[in-house]
PDB file of C-alpha atoms and ligand atoms in Angstrom:
ATOM      1  CA  UNK A  23      -4.630   5.044   9.512  1.00  0.00           C
ATOM      2  CA  UNK A  24      -8.416   5.299   9.191  1.00  0.00           C
ATOM      3  CA  UNK A  25     -10.757   2.436  10.035  1.00  0.00           C
ATOM      4  CA  UNK A  26     -12.746   0.726   7.296  1.00  0.00           C
ATOM      5  CA  UNK A  27     -15.296  -0.666   9.756  1.00  0.00           C
ATOM      6  CA  UNK A  28     -18.775  -0.549   8.134  1.00  0.00           C
ATOM      7  CA  UNK A  29     -17.478   1.346   5.096  1.00  0.00           C
ATOM      8  CA  UNK A  30     -19.089   0.240   1.860  1.00  0.00           C
ATOM      9  CA  UNK A  31     -16.563  -0.740  -0.793  1.00  0.00           C
ATOM     10  CA  UNK A  32     -17.563  -1.507  -4.395  1.00  0.00           C
ATOM     11  CA  UNK A  33     -15.006  -3.575  -6.297  1.00  0.00           C
ATOM     12  CA  UNK A  34     -15.482  -4.203 -10.024  1.00  0.00           C
ATOM     13  CA  UNK A  35     -13.816  -7.238 -11.576  1.00  0.00           C
ATOM     14  CA  UNK A  36     -13.946  -9.061  -8.239  1.00  0.00           C
ATOM     15  CA  UNK A  37     -14.241 -12.513  -9.847  1.00  0.00           C
ATOM     16  CA  UNK A  38     -10.512 -12.869 -10.531  1.00  0.00           C
ATOM     17  CA  UNK A  39      -6.972 -11.627  -9.953  1.00  0.00           C
ATOM     18  CA  UNK A  40      -6.512  -8.195  -8.386  1.00  0.00           C
ATOM     19  CA  UNK A  41     -10.238  -7.722  -7.689  1.00  0.00           C
ATOM     20  CA  UNK A  42     -10.490 -10.992  -5.754  1.00  0.00           C
ATOM     21  CA  UNK A  43      -7.344 -10.124  -3.786  1.00  0.00           C
ATOM     22  CA  UNK A  44      -8.852  -6.730  -2.896  1.00  0.00           C
ATOM     23  CA  UNK A  45     -12.037  -8.429  -1.699  1.00  0.00           C
ATOM     24  CA  UNK A  46      -9.992 -10.707   0.572  1.00  0.00           C
ATOM     25  CA  UNK A  47      -7.937  -7.846   2.032  1.00  0.00           C
ATOM     26  CA  UNK A  48     -10.961  -5.635   2.707  1.00  0.00           C
ATOM     27  CA  UNK A  49     -13.082  -8.527   3.994  1.00  0.00           C
ATOM     28  CA  UNK A  50     -10.844  -8.659   7.028  1.00  0.00           C
ATOM     29  CA  UNK A  51     -11.387  -5.007   8.000  1.00  0.00           C
ATOM     30  CA  UNK A  52     -15.073  -4.912   8.932  1.00  0.00           C
ATOM     31  CA  UNK A  53     -15.954  -3.231   5.631  1.00  0.00           C
ATOM     32  CA  UNK A  54     -19.116  -4.192   3.713  1.00  0.00           C
ATOM     33  CA  UNK A  55     -18.299  -5.362   0.194  1.00  0.00           C
ATOM     34  CA  UNK A  56     -20.210  -4.944  -3.050  1.00  0.00           C
ATOM     35  CA  UNK A  57     -18.588  -7.305  -5.542  1.00  0.00           C
ATOM     36  CA  UNK A  58     -19.288  -6.951  -9.265  1.00  0.00           C
ATOM     37  CA  UNK A  59     -18.323  -8.974 -12.348  1.00  0.00           C
ATOM     38  CA  UNK A  60     -19.975 -10.972 -15.125  1.00  0.00           C
ATOM     39  CA  UNK A  61     -19.175 -14.433 -13.686  1.00  0.00           C
ATOM     40  CA  UNK A  62     -21.692 -14.628 -10.863  1.00  0.00           C
ATOM     41  CA  UNK A  63     -20.778 -18.186  -9.764  1.00  0.00           C
ATOM     42  CA  UNK A  64     -17.244 -17.036  -9.034  1.00  0.00           C
ATOM     43  CA  UNK A  65     -18.568 -14.137  -6.973  1.00  0.00           C
ATOM     44  CA  UNK A  66     -20.890 -16.480  -5.092  1.00  0.00           C
ATOM     45  CA  UNK A  67     -18.007 -18.816  -4.199  1.00  0.00           C
ATOM     46  CA  UNK A  68     -15.902 -15.871  -3.081  1.00  0.00           C
ATOM     47  CA  UNK A  69     -18.732 -14.438  -0.989  1.00  0.00           C
ATOM     48  CA  UNK A  70     -19.217 -17.798   0.762  1.00  0.00           C
ATOM     49  CA  UNK A  71     -15.518 -17.989   1.617  1.00  0.00           C
ATOM     50  CA  UNK A  72     -15.412 -14.416   2.900  1.00  0.00           C
ATOM     51  CA  UNK A  73     -18.496 -14.974   5.055  1.00  0.00           C
ATOM     52  CA  UNK A  74     -17.000 -18.140   6.530  1.00  0.00           C
ATOM     53  CA  UNK A  75     -13.508 -16.757   7.098  1.00  0.00           C
ATOM     54  CA  UNK A  76     -14.242 -13.184   8.142  1.00  0.00           C
ATOM     55  CA  UNK A  77     -18.011 -12.976   8.647  1.00  0.00           C
ATOM     56  CA  UNK A  78     -18.054 -10.290   5.955  1.00  0.00           C
ATOM     57  CA  UNK A  79     -21.297  -8.768   4.690  1.00  0.00           C
ATOM     58  CA  UNK A  80     -21.276  -9.093   0.911  1.00  0.00           C
ATOM     59  CA  UNK A  81     -23.662  -7.890  -1.814  1.00  0.00           C
ATOM     60  CA  UNK A  82     -23.185  -9.308  -5.300  1.00  0.00           C
ATOM     61  CA  UNK A  83     -23.912  -7.705  -8.641  1.00  0.00           C
ATOM     62  CA  UNK A  84     -23.674  -9.607 -11.901  1.00  0.00           C
ATOM     63  CA  UNK A  85     -22.588  -6.769 -14.134  1.00  0.00           C
ATOM     64  CA  UNK A  86     -21.033  -6.125 -17.506  1.00  0.00           C
ATOM     65  CA  UNK A  87     -19.449  -2.698 -17.013  1.00  0.00           C
ATOM     66  CA  UNK A  88     -19.729  -2.023 -20.755  1.00  0.00           C
ATOM     67  CA  UNK A  89     -23.514  -1.844 -20.442  1.00  0.00           C
ATOM     68  CA  UNK A  90     -24.319   1.689 -19.328  1.00  0.00           C
ATOM     69  CA  UNK A  91     -27.999   0.998 -18.623  1.00  0.00           C
ATOM     70  CA  UNK A  92     -27.026  -2.043 -16.520  1.00  0.00           C
ATOM     71  CA  UNK A  93     -24.514   0.018 -14.525  1.00  0.00           C
ATOM     72  CA  UNK A  94     -27.119   2.707 -13.906  1.00  0.00           C
ATOM     73  CA  UNK A  95     -29.721   0.112 -12.860  1.00  0.00           C
ATOM     74  CA  UNK A  96     -27.248  -1.687 -10.574  1.00  0.00           C
ATOM     75  CA  UNK A  97     -26.232   1.472  -8.736  1.00  0.00           C
ATOM     76  CA  UNK A  98     -29.691   3.047  -8.534  1.00  0.00           C
ATOM     77  CA  UNK A  99     -31.318  -0.166  -7.268  1.00  0.00           C
ATOM     78  CA  UNK A 100     -28.903  -0.829  -4.405  1.00  0.00           C
ATOM     79  CA  UNK A 101     -30.844  -1.476  -1.174  1.00  0.00           C
ATOM     80  CA  UNK A 102     -30.630   1.477   1.243  1.00  0.00           C
ATOM     81  CA  UNK A 103     -28.168  -0.358   3.500  1.00  0.00           C
ATOM     82  CA  UNK A 104     -25.766  -0.666   0.544  1.00  0.00           C
ATOM     83  CA  UNK A 105     -26.359   2.542  -1.381  1.00  0.00           C
ATOM     84  CA  UNK A 106     -23.884   4.889   0.311  1.00  0.00           C
ATOM     85  CA  UNK A 107     -20.687   3.700  -1.336  1.00  0.00           C
ATOM     86  CA  UNK A 108     -17.576   5.007   0.428  1.00  0.00           C
ATOM     87  CA  UNK A 109     -14.886   3.495  -1.788  1.00  0.00           C
ATOM     88  CA  UNK A 110     -15.134   2.637  -5.475  1.00  0.00           C
ATOM     89  CA  UNK A 111     -12.399   0.407  -6.866  1.00  0.00           C
ATOM     90  CA  UNK A 112     -12.548   0.577 -10.662  1.00  0.00           C
ATOM     91  CA  UNK A 113     -10.584  -2.590 -11.356  1.00  0.00           C
ATOM     92  CA  UNK A 114     -12.529  -4.403 -14.131  1.00  0.00           C
ATOM     93  CA  UNK A 115     -10.391  -4.370 -17.226  1.00  0.00           C
ATOM     94  CA  UNK A 116      -8.590  -6.428 -19.800  1.00  0.00           C
ATOM     95  CA  UNK A 117      -6.186  -6.568 -22.678  1.00  0.00           C
ATOM     96  CA  UNK A 118      -7.078  -8.384 -25.870  1.00  0.00           C
ATOM     97  CA  UNK A 119      -4.480  -9.329 -28.454  1.00  0.00           C
ATOM     98  CA  UNK A 120      -0.929  -8.173 -29.016  1.00  0.00           C
ATOM     99  CA  UNK A 121      -0.915  -7.100 -32.642  1.00  0.00           C
ATOM    100  CA  UNK A 122       0.504  -4.351 -34.774  1.00  0.00           C
ATOM    101  CA  UNK A 123      -1.990  -1.498 -34.906  1.00  0.00           C
ATOM    102  CA  UNK A 124      -2.476  -1.804 -38.670  1.00  0.00           C
ATOM    103  CA  UNK A 125      -3.258  -5.505 -38.252  1.00  0.00           C
ATOM    104  CA  UNK A 126      -5.355  -5.226 -35.071  1.00  0.00           C
ATOM    105  CA  UNK A 127      -8.798  -6.683 -34.464  1.00  0.00           C
ATOM    106  CA  UNK A 128     -11.706  -4.252 -34.266  1.00  0.00           C
ATOM    107  CA  UNK A 129     -13.493  -6.554 -31.816  1.00  0.00           C
ATOM    108  CA  UNK A 130     -10.478  -6.595 -29.498  1.00  0.00           C
ATOM    109  CA  UNK A 131     -10.188  -2.804 -29.649  1.00  0.00           C
ATOM    110  CA  UNK A 132     -13.842  -2.266 -28.896  1.00  0.00           C
ATOM    111  CA  UNK A 133     -13.796  -4.676 -25.974  1.00  0.00           C
ATOM    112  CA  UNK A 134     -10.806  -2.900 -24.403  1.00  0.00           C
ATOM    113  CA  UNK A 135     -12.115   0.615 -24.992  1.00  0.00           C
ATOM    114  CA  UNK A 136     -15.632  -0.255 -23.816  1.00  0.00           C
ATOM    115  CA  UNK A 137     -14.401  -2.002 -20.657  1.00  0.00           C
ATOM    116  CA  UNK A 138     -11.286  -0.109 -19.603  1.00  0.00           C
ATOM    117  CA  UNK A 139     -12.430   3.415 -20.469  1.00  0.00           C
ATOM    118  CA  UNK A 140     -16.185   3.538 -20.865  1.00  0.00           C
ATOM    119  CA  UNK A 141     -16.974   0.998 -18.120  1.00  0.00           C
ATOM    120  CA  UNK A 142     -14.761   2.866 -15.673  1.00  0.00           C
ATOM    121  CA  UNK A 143     -16.449   6.133 -16.659  1.00  0.00           C
ATOM    122  CA  UNK A 144     -19.963   4.711 -16.213  1.00  0.00           C
ATOM    123  CA  UNK A 145     -19.211   3.451 -12.698  1.00  0.00           C
ATOM    124  CA  UNK A 146     -17.598   6.737 -11.788  1.00  0.00           C
ATOM    125  CA  UNK A 147     -20.439   8.805 -13.214  1.00  0.00           C
ATOM    126  CA  UNK A 148     -23.125   6.855 -11.339  1.00  0.00           C
ATOM    127  CA  UNK A 149     -21.294   6.482  -8.004  1.00  0.00           C
ATOM    128  CA  UNK A 150     -19.445   9.774  -7.484  1.00  0.00           C
ATOM    129  CA  UNK A 151     -22.507  12.104  -7.311  1.00  0.00           C
ATOM    130  CA  UNK A 152     -23.572  10.251  -4.137  1.00  0.00           C
ATOM    131  CA  UNK A 153     -20.090  10.711  -2.709  1.00  0.00           C
ATOM    132  CA  UNK A 154     -20.268  14.443  -3.456  1.00  0.00           C
ATOM    133  CA  UNK A 155     -23.679  14.669  -1.793  1.00  0.00           C
ATOM    134  CA  UNK A 156     -22.462  12.807   1.306  1.00  0.00           C
ATOM    135  CA  UNK A 157     -19.165  14.725   1.404  1.00  0.00           C
ATOM    136  CA  UNK A 158     -17.088  11.553   1.633  1.00  0.00           C
ATOM    137  CA  UNK A 159     -15.553   9.001  -0.669  1.00  0.00           C
ATOM    138  CA  UNK A 160     -12.528   7.599  -2.444  1.00  0.00           C
ATOM    139  CA  UNK A 161     -12.180   6.429  -6.057  1.00  0.00           C
ATOM    140  CA  UNK A 162      -9.329   4.050  -6.844  1.00  0.00           C
ATOM    141  CA  UNK A 163      -8.692   3.389 -10.524  1.00  0.00           C
ATOM    142  CA  UNK A 164      -6.491   0.516 -11.609  1.00  0.00           C
ATOM    143  CA  UNK A 165      -4.304   1.853 -14.392  1.00  0.00           C
ATOM    144  CA  UNK A 166      -1.083   0.225 -15.580  1.00  0.00           C
ATOM    145  CA  UNK A 167       2.505   1.008 -16.467  1.00  0.00           C
ATOM    146  CA  UNK A 168       1.030   0.674 -19.979  1.00  0.00           C
ATOM    147  CA  UNK A 169      -0.499   4.104 -19.342  1.00  0.00           C
ATOM    148  CA  UNK A 170       2.982   5.522 -18.820  1.00  0.00           C
ATOM    149  CA  UNK A 171       4.892   3.731 -21.590  1.00  0.00           C
ATOM    150  CA  UNK A 172       3.567   2.353 -24.859  1.00  0.00           C
ATOM    151  CA  UNK A 173       5.142  -0.962 -25.835  1.00  0.00           C
ATOM    152  CA  UNK A 174       5.283  -2.583 -29.304  1.00  0.00           C
ATOM    153  CA  UNK A 175       1.920  -4.163 -30.225  1.00  0.00           C
ATOM    154  CA  UNK A 176       0.380  -2.752 -27.028  1.00  0.00           C
ATOM    155  CA  UNK A 177      -1.085   0.230 -28.939  1.00  0.00           C
ATOM    156  CA  UNK A 178      -4.796   0.188 -28.008  1.00  0.00           C
ATOM    157  CA  UNK A 179      -4.419  -1.383 -24.535  1.00  0.00           C
ATOM    158  CA  UNK A 180      -1.764   1.234 -23.721  1.00  0.00           C
ATOM    159  CA  UNK A 181      -4.114   3.890 -25.106  1.00  0.00           C
ATOM    160  CA  UNK A 182      -6.893   2.775 -22.756  1.00  0.00           C
ATOM    161  CA  UNK A 183      -4.589   2.877 -19.744  1.00  0.00           C
ATOM    162  CA  UNK A 184      -3.242   6.311 -20.756  1.00  0.00           C
ATOM    163  CA  UNK A 185      -6.892   7.352 -20.819  1.00  0.00           C
ATOM    164  CA  UNK A 186      -7.415   5.947 -17.311  1.00  0.00           C
ATOM    165  CA  UNK A 187      -4.457   7.998 -16.144  1.00  0.00           C
ATOM    166  CA  UNK A 188      -5.879  11.185 -17.693  1.00  0.00           C
ATOM    167  CA  UNK A 189      -9.359  10.428 -16.326  1.00  0.00           C
ATOM    168  CA  UNK A 190      -7.980   9.932 -12.791  1.00  0.00           C
ATOM    169  CA  UNK A 191      -6.161  13.249 -13.079  1.00  0.00           C
ATOM    170  CA  UNK A 192      -9.296  14.928 -14.419  1.00  0.00           C
ATOM    171  CA  UNK A 193     -11.487  13.529 -11.650  1.00  0.00           C
ATOM    172  CA  UNK A 194      -9.048  14.748  -9.003  1.00  0.00           C
ATOM    173  CA  UNK A 195      -9.135  18.244 -10.531  1.00  0.00           C
ATOM    174  CA  UNK A 196     -12.910  18.294 -10.741  1.00  0.00           C
ATOM    175  CA  UNK A 197     -13.339  17.129  -7.135  1.00  0.00           C
ATOM    176  CA  UNK A 198     -11.144  19.878  -5.743  1.00  0.00           C
ATOM    177  CA  UNK A 199     -13.105  21.548  -2.950  1.00  0.00           C
ATOM    178  CA  UNK A 200     -14.647  18.246  -1.850  1.00  0.00           C
ATOM    179  CA  UNK A 201     -13.101  15.732   0.576  1.00  0.00           C
ATOM    180  CA  UNK A 202     -13.286  12.966  -2.033  1.00  0.00           C
ATOM    181  CA  UNK A 203     -10.000  11.304  -2.844  1.00  0.00           C
ATOM    182  CA  UNK A 204      -8.801   9.911  -6.175  1.00  0.00           C
ATOM    183  CA  UNK A 205      -5.983   7.424  -6.610  1.00  0.00           C
ATOM    184  CA  UNK A 206      -4.557   5.632  -9.613  1.00  0.00           C
ATOM    185  CA  UNK A 207      -2.689   2.386  -8.906  1.00  0.00           C
ATOM    186  CA  UNK A 208      -0.554   1.485 -11.915  1.00  0.00           C
ATOM    187  CA  UNK A 209       1.098  -1.944 -11.807  1.00  0.00           C
ATOM    188  CA  UNK A 210       3.621  -3.641 -14.057  1.00  0.00           C
ATOM    189  CA  UNK A 211       3.502  -7.405 -14.460  1.00  0.00           C
ATOM    190  CA  UNK A 212       1.043  -9.147 -12.107  1.00  0.00           C
ATOM    191  CA  UNK A 213       0.317 -12.867 -12.455  1.00  0.00           C
ATOM    192  CA  UNK A 214      -3.461 -13.219 -12.882  1.00  0.00           C
ATOM    193  CA  UNK A 215      -5.747 -14.404 -15.677  1.00  0.00           C
ATOM    194  CA  UNK A 216      -4.761 -11.227 -17.535  1.00  0.00           C
ATOM    195  CA  UNK A 217      -2.483 -12.935 -20.104  1.00  0.00           C
ATOM    196  CA  UNK A 218      -4.912 -15.829 -20.635  1.00  0.00           C
ATOM    197  CA  UNK A 219      -7.546 -13.256 -21.520  1.00  0.00           C
ATOM    198  CA  UNK A 220      -5.111 -11.265 -23.689  1.00  0.00           C
ATOM    199  CA  UNK A 221      -4.258 -14.377 -25.717  1.00  0.00           C
ATOM    200  CA  UNK A 222      -7.885 -15.541 -25.929  1.00  0.00           C
ATOM    201  CA  UNK A 223      -7.315 -18.607 -23.724  1.00  0.00           C
ATOM    202  CA  UNK A 224      -3.928 -19.683 -25.156  1.00  0.00           C
ATOM    203  CA  UNK A 225      -2.624 -20.805 -21.742  1.00  0.00           C
ATOM    204  CA  UNK A 226       0.797 -21.896 -23.018  1.00  0.00           C
ATOM    205  CA  UNK A 227       1.475 -18.458 -24.494  1.00  0.00           C
ATOM    206  CA  UNK A 228       0.134 -16.815 -21.341  1.00  0.00           C
ATOM    207  CA  UNK A 229       2.457 -18.842 -19.092  1.00  0.00           C
ATOM    208  CA  UNK A 230       5.498 -17.667 -21.072  1.00  0.00           C
ATOM    209  CA  UNK A 231       4.808 -14.077 -20.010  1.00  0.00           C
ATOM    210  CA  UNK A 232       5.757 -14.987 -16.423  1.00  0.00           C
ATOM    211  CA  UNK A 233       8.455 -17.567 -17.242  1.00  0.00           C
ATOM    212  CA  UNK A 234      11.697 -17.155 -15.293  1.00  0.00           C
ATOM    213  CA  UNK A 235      10.571 -13.998 -13.479  1.00  0.00           C
ATOM    214  CA  UNK A 236       9.018 -13.334 -10.105  1.00  0.00           C
ATOM    215  CA  UNK A 237       5.975 -11.239 -11.024  1.00  0.00           C
ATOM    216  CA  UNK A 238       3.862  -9.181  -8.644  1.00  0.00           C
ATOM    217  CA  UNK A 239       0.968 -11.054  -7.083  1.00  0.00           C
ATOM    218  CA  UNK A 240      -2.622  -9.789  -6.866  1.00  0.00           C
ATOM    219  CA  UNK A 241      -2.062  -9.564  -3.086  1.00  0.00           C
ATOM    220  CA  UNK A 242       0.806  -7.106  -3.663  1.00  0.00           C
ATOM    221  CA  UNK A 243      -1.595  -4.778  -5.482  1.00  0.00           C
ATOM    222  CA  UNK A 244      -4.385  -5.208  -2.925  1.00  0.00           C
ATOM    223  CA  UNK A 245      -1.879  -4.339  -0.208  1.00  0.00           C
ATOM    224  CA  UNK A 246      -1.004  -1.048  -1.946  1.00  0.00           C
ATOM    225  CA  UNK A 247      -4.682  -0.198  -2.459  1.00  0.00           C
ATOM    226  CA  UNK A 248      -5.319  -0.906   1.234  1.00  0.00           C
ATOM    227  CA  UNK A 249      -2.487   1.505   2.099  1.00  0.00           C
ATOM    228  CA  UNK A 250      -3.945   4.244  -0.142  1.00  0.00           C
ATOM    229  CA  UNK A 251      -7.470   4.065   1.276  1.00  0.00           C
ATOM    230  CA  UNK A 252      -6.419   3.949   4.926  1.00  0.00           C
ATOM    231  CA  UNK A 253      -4.320   7.155   5.002  1.00  0.00           C
ATOM    232  CA  UNK A 254      -5.523  10.103   7.086  1.00  0.00           C
ATOM    233  CA  UNK A 255      -8.456  11.851   5.383  1.00  0.00           C
ATOM    234  CA  UNK A 256      -6.350  14.880   4.374  1.00  0.00           C
ATOM    235  CA  UNK A 257      -3.855  12.718   2.430  1.00  0.00           C
ATOM    236  CA  UNK A 258      -4.485  11.960  -1.250  1.00  0.00           C
ATOM    237  CA  UNK A 259      -2.163   9.469  -2.907  1.00  0.00           C
ATOM    238  CA  UNK A 260      -2.542  10.480  -6.537  1.00  0.00           C
ATOM    239  CA  UNK A 261      -0.635   7.743  -8.271  1.00  0.00           C
ATOM    240  CA  UNK A 262       1.385   4.672  -7.393  1.00  0.00           C
ATOM    241  CA  UNK A 263       3.490   2.930 -10.033  1.00  0.00           C
ATOM    242  CA  UNK A 264       4.834  -0.460  -8.990  1.00  0.00           C
ATOM    243  CA  UNK A 265       6.538  -3.286 -10.816  1.00  0.00           C
ATOM    244  CA  UNK A 266       8.416  -6.451  -9.911  1.00  0.00           C
ATOM    245  CA  UNK A 267      12.115  -6.157  -9.113  1.00  0.00           C
ATOM    246  CA  UNK A 268      12.566  -8.354 -12.203  1.00  0.00           C
ATOM    247  CA  UNK A 269      11.001  -5.688 -14.415  1.00  0.00           C
ATOM    248  CA  UNK A 270      12.505  -2.312 -15.374  1.00  0.00           C
ATOM    249  CA  UNK A 271      10.071  -1.134 -18.056  1.00  0.00           C
ATOM    250  CA  UNK A 272       7.136  -2.480 -20.018  1.00  0.00           C
ATOM    251  CA  UNK A 273       9.557  -4.411 -22.240  1.00  0.00           C
ATOM    252  CA  UNK A 274      12.683  -4.920 -20.089  1.00  0.00           C
ATOM    253  CA  UNK A 275      12.311  -8.020 -17.961  1.00  0.00           C
ATOM    254  CA  UNK A 276      15.027 -10.063 -16.246  1.00  0.00           C
ATOM    255  CA  UNK A 277      14.370 -13.719 -17.070  1.00  0.00           C
ATOM    256  CA  UNK A 278      16.434 -16.366 -15.328  1.00  0.00           C
ATOM    257  CA  UNK A 279      15.510 -19.140 -17.753  1.00  0.00           C
TER     258      UNK A 279
HETATM  259  N1  NAP B 327      -2.135  -8.478 -14.589  1.00  0.00           N
HETATM  260  C1  NAP B 327      -1.372  -7.490 -14.949  1.00  0.00           C
HETATM  261  O1  NAP B 327      -0.200  -7.682 -15.315  1.00  0.00           O
HETATM  262  C2  NAP B 327      -1.904  -6.073 -14.910  1.00  0.00           C
HETATM  263  C3  NAP B 327      -0.971  -5.027 -14.977  1.00  0.00           C
HETATM  264  C4  NAP B 327      -1.441  -3.726 -14.940  1.00  0.00           C
HETATM  265  C5  NAP B 327      -2.792  -3.469 -14.825  1.00  0.00           C
HETATM  266  N2  NAP B 327      -3.679  -4.505 -14.760  1.00  0.00           N
HETATM  267  C6  NAP B 327      -5.115  -4.164 -14.654  1.00  0.00           C
HETATM  268  O2  NAP B 327      -5.641  -4.757 -13.487  1.00  0.00           O
HETATM  269  C7  NAP B 327      -7.053  -4.914 -13.626  1.00  0.00           C
HETATM  270  C8  NAP B 327      -7.457  -6.308 -13.166  1.00  0.00           C
HETATM  271  O3  NAP B 327      -6.875  -7.272 -14.017  1.00  0.00           O
HETATM  272  P1  NAP B 327      -6.270  -8.664 -13.499  1.00  0.00           P
HETATM  273  O4  NAP B 327      -4.827  -8.655 -13.797  1.00  0.00           O
HETATM  274  O5  NAP B 327      -6.730  -8.956 -12.134  1.00  0.00           O
HETATM  275  O6  NAP B 327      -6.936  -9.650 -14.597  1.00  0.00           O
HETATM  276  P2  NAP B 327      -8.015 -10.829 -14.478  1.00  0.00           P
HETATM  277  O7  NAP B 327      -7.551 -11.858 -13.520  1.00  0.00           O
HETATM  278  O8  NAP B 327      -8.283 -11.242 -15.893  1.00  0.00           O
HETATM  279  O9  NAP B 327      -9.312 -10.079 -13.878  1.00  0.00           O
HETATM  280  C9  NAP B 327     -10.039  -9.148 -14.636  1.00  0.00           C
HETATM  281  C10 NAP B 327     -11.378  -8.887 -13.964  1.00  0.00           C
HETATM  282  O10 NAP B 327     -12.095  -7.907 -14.740  1.00  0.00           O
HETATM  283  C11 NAP B 327     -13.415  -8.378 -14.920  1.00  0.00           C
HETATM  284  N3  NAP B 327     -14.002  -7.878 -16.174  1.00  0.00           N
HETATM  285  C12 NAP B 327     -13.471  -7.931 -17.415  1.00  0.00           C
HETATM  286  N4  NAP B 327     -14.348  -7.436 -18.302  1.00  0.00           N
HETATM  287  C13 NAP B 327     -15.450  -7.073 -17.598  1.00  0.00           C
HETATM  288  C14 NAP B 327     -16.699  -6.516 -17.943  1.00  0.00           C
HETATM  289  N5  NAP B 327     -17.010  -6.217 -19.226  1.00  0.00           N
HETATM  290  N6  NAP B 327     -17.596  -6.260 -16.959  1.00  0.00           N
HETATM  291  C15 NAP B 327     -17.310  -6.556 -15.691  1.00  0.00           C
HETATM  292  N7  NAP B 327     -16.150  -7.078 -15.291  1.00  0.00           N
HETATM  293  C16 NAP B 327     -15.233  -7.348 -16.241  1.00  0.00           C
HETATM  294  C17 NAP B 327     -13.318  -9.903 -14.919  1.00  0.00           C
HETATM  295  O11 NAP B 327     -14.549 -10.466 -14.487  1.00  0.00           O
HETATM  296  P3  NAP B 327     -15.601 -11.256 -15.405  1.00  0.00           P
HETATM  297  O12 NAP B 327     -14.843 -11.860 -16.545  1.00  0.00           O
HETATM  298  O13 NAP B 327     -16.203 -12.265 -14.467  1.00  0.00           O
HETATM  299  O14 NAP B 327     -16.582 -10.218 -15.816  1.00  0.00           O
HETATM  300  C18 NAP B 327     -12.242 -10.129 -13.877  1.00  0.00           C
HETATM  301  O15 NAP B 327     -12.809 -10.201 -12.594  1.00  0.00           O
HETATM  302  C19 NAP B 327      -7.364  -4.612 -15.096  1.00  0.00           C
HETATM  303  O16 NAP B 327      -7.875  -3.297 -15.192  1.00  0.00           O
HETATM  304  C20 NAP B 327      -5.997  -4.701 -15.768  1.00  0.00           C
HETATM  305  O17 NAP B 327      -5.921  -3.905 -16.934  1.00  0.00           O
HETATM  306  C21 NAP B 327      -3.265  -5.803 -14.787  1.00  0.00           C
END
């Protein structure tokens, strides 16, 4: 296991769910954390807690990953003590809607494509050249089982996660000959704000997604990411697919109620 002491870890989507859980796990390792998301107040609260609990050094970026110029500015203006990012966790992402393709919303599609694919690409494009120059680094992309199996009405979200899977594979191929590692972590059902966002704030509908099942928690995913980034430097974990015991595929879920 390698030490994360003083390593600089950039986590996108750190204001909620899996991203927040990652921040908490890495805060306890001596790593320095760059936390990015649009909701700055949430990041500020999290940073305060991490400083109090673990004395973690934290740098916050209010960032919409869909805005390429903003991503470029955020990365290029990092203070020298924060600029040499060792680990990039491309976690920011969302699903919007659950509609038949021929009835889908253009706004929902654009938001998913711009965040899940283009946002992830922008971060990667602006951060990885520094990793190549420094001859060190690890990119962790959060995919989904939706990138492995398309489910009814999941069309565009599944398409974005299939793209993430292909992009992770492509990045690994293109970084051959460098020591930089690339990992895709692809979860099934995790209880976060994900379903609230998917159903545009319809909390009742969102709750039903997790009714009668024991879903994965954000901590379960953070734990797996921690495992991937702390292997010996010659080990690359390409892809991890994990789901709750109560889930067998994107659509087959064991509900007890
Ligand atoms: N929950 C699941 O069942 C599940 C399963 C498989 C994969 N995933 C993937 O896991 C990742 C994290 O999702 P989660 O479940 O933790 O959901 P979540 O609780 O809704 O968190 C999503 C995070 O992404 C950020 N985000 C969304 N759009 C953004 C944008 N344009 N710019 C910057 N940040 C943005 C949000 O921050 P702001 O709103 O503050 O910007 C938030 O911090 C996503 O990529 C999701 O597709 C989730």
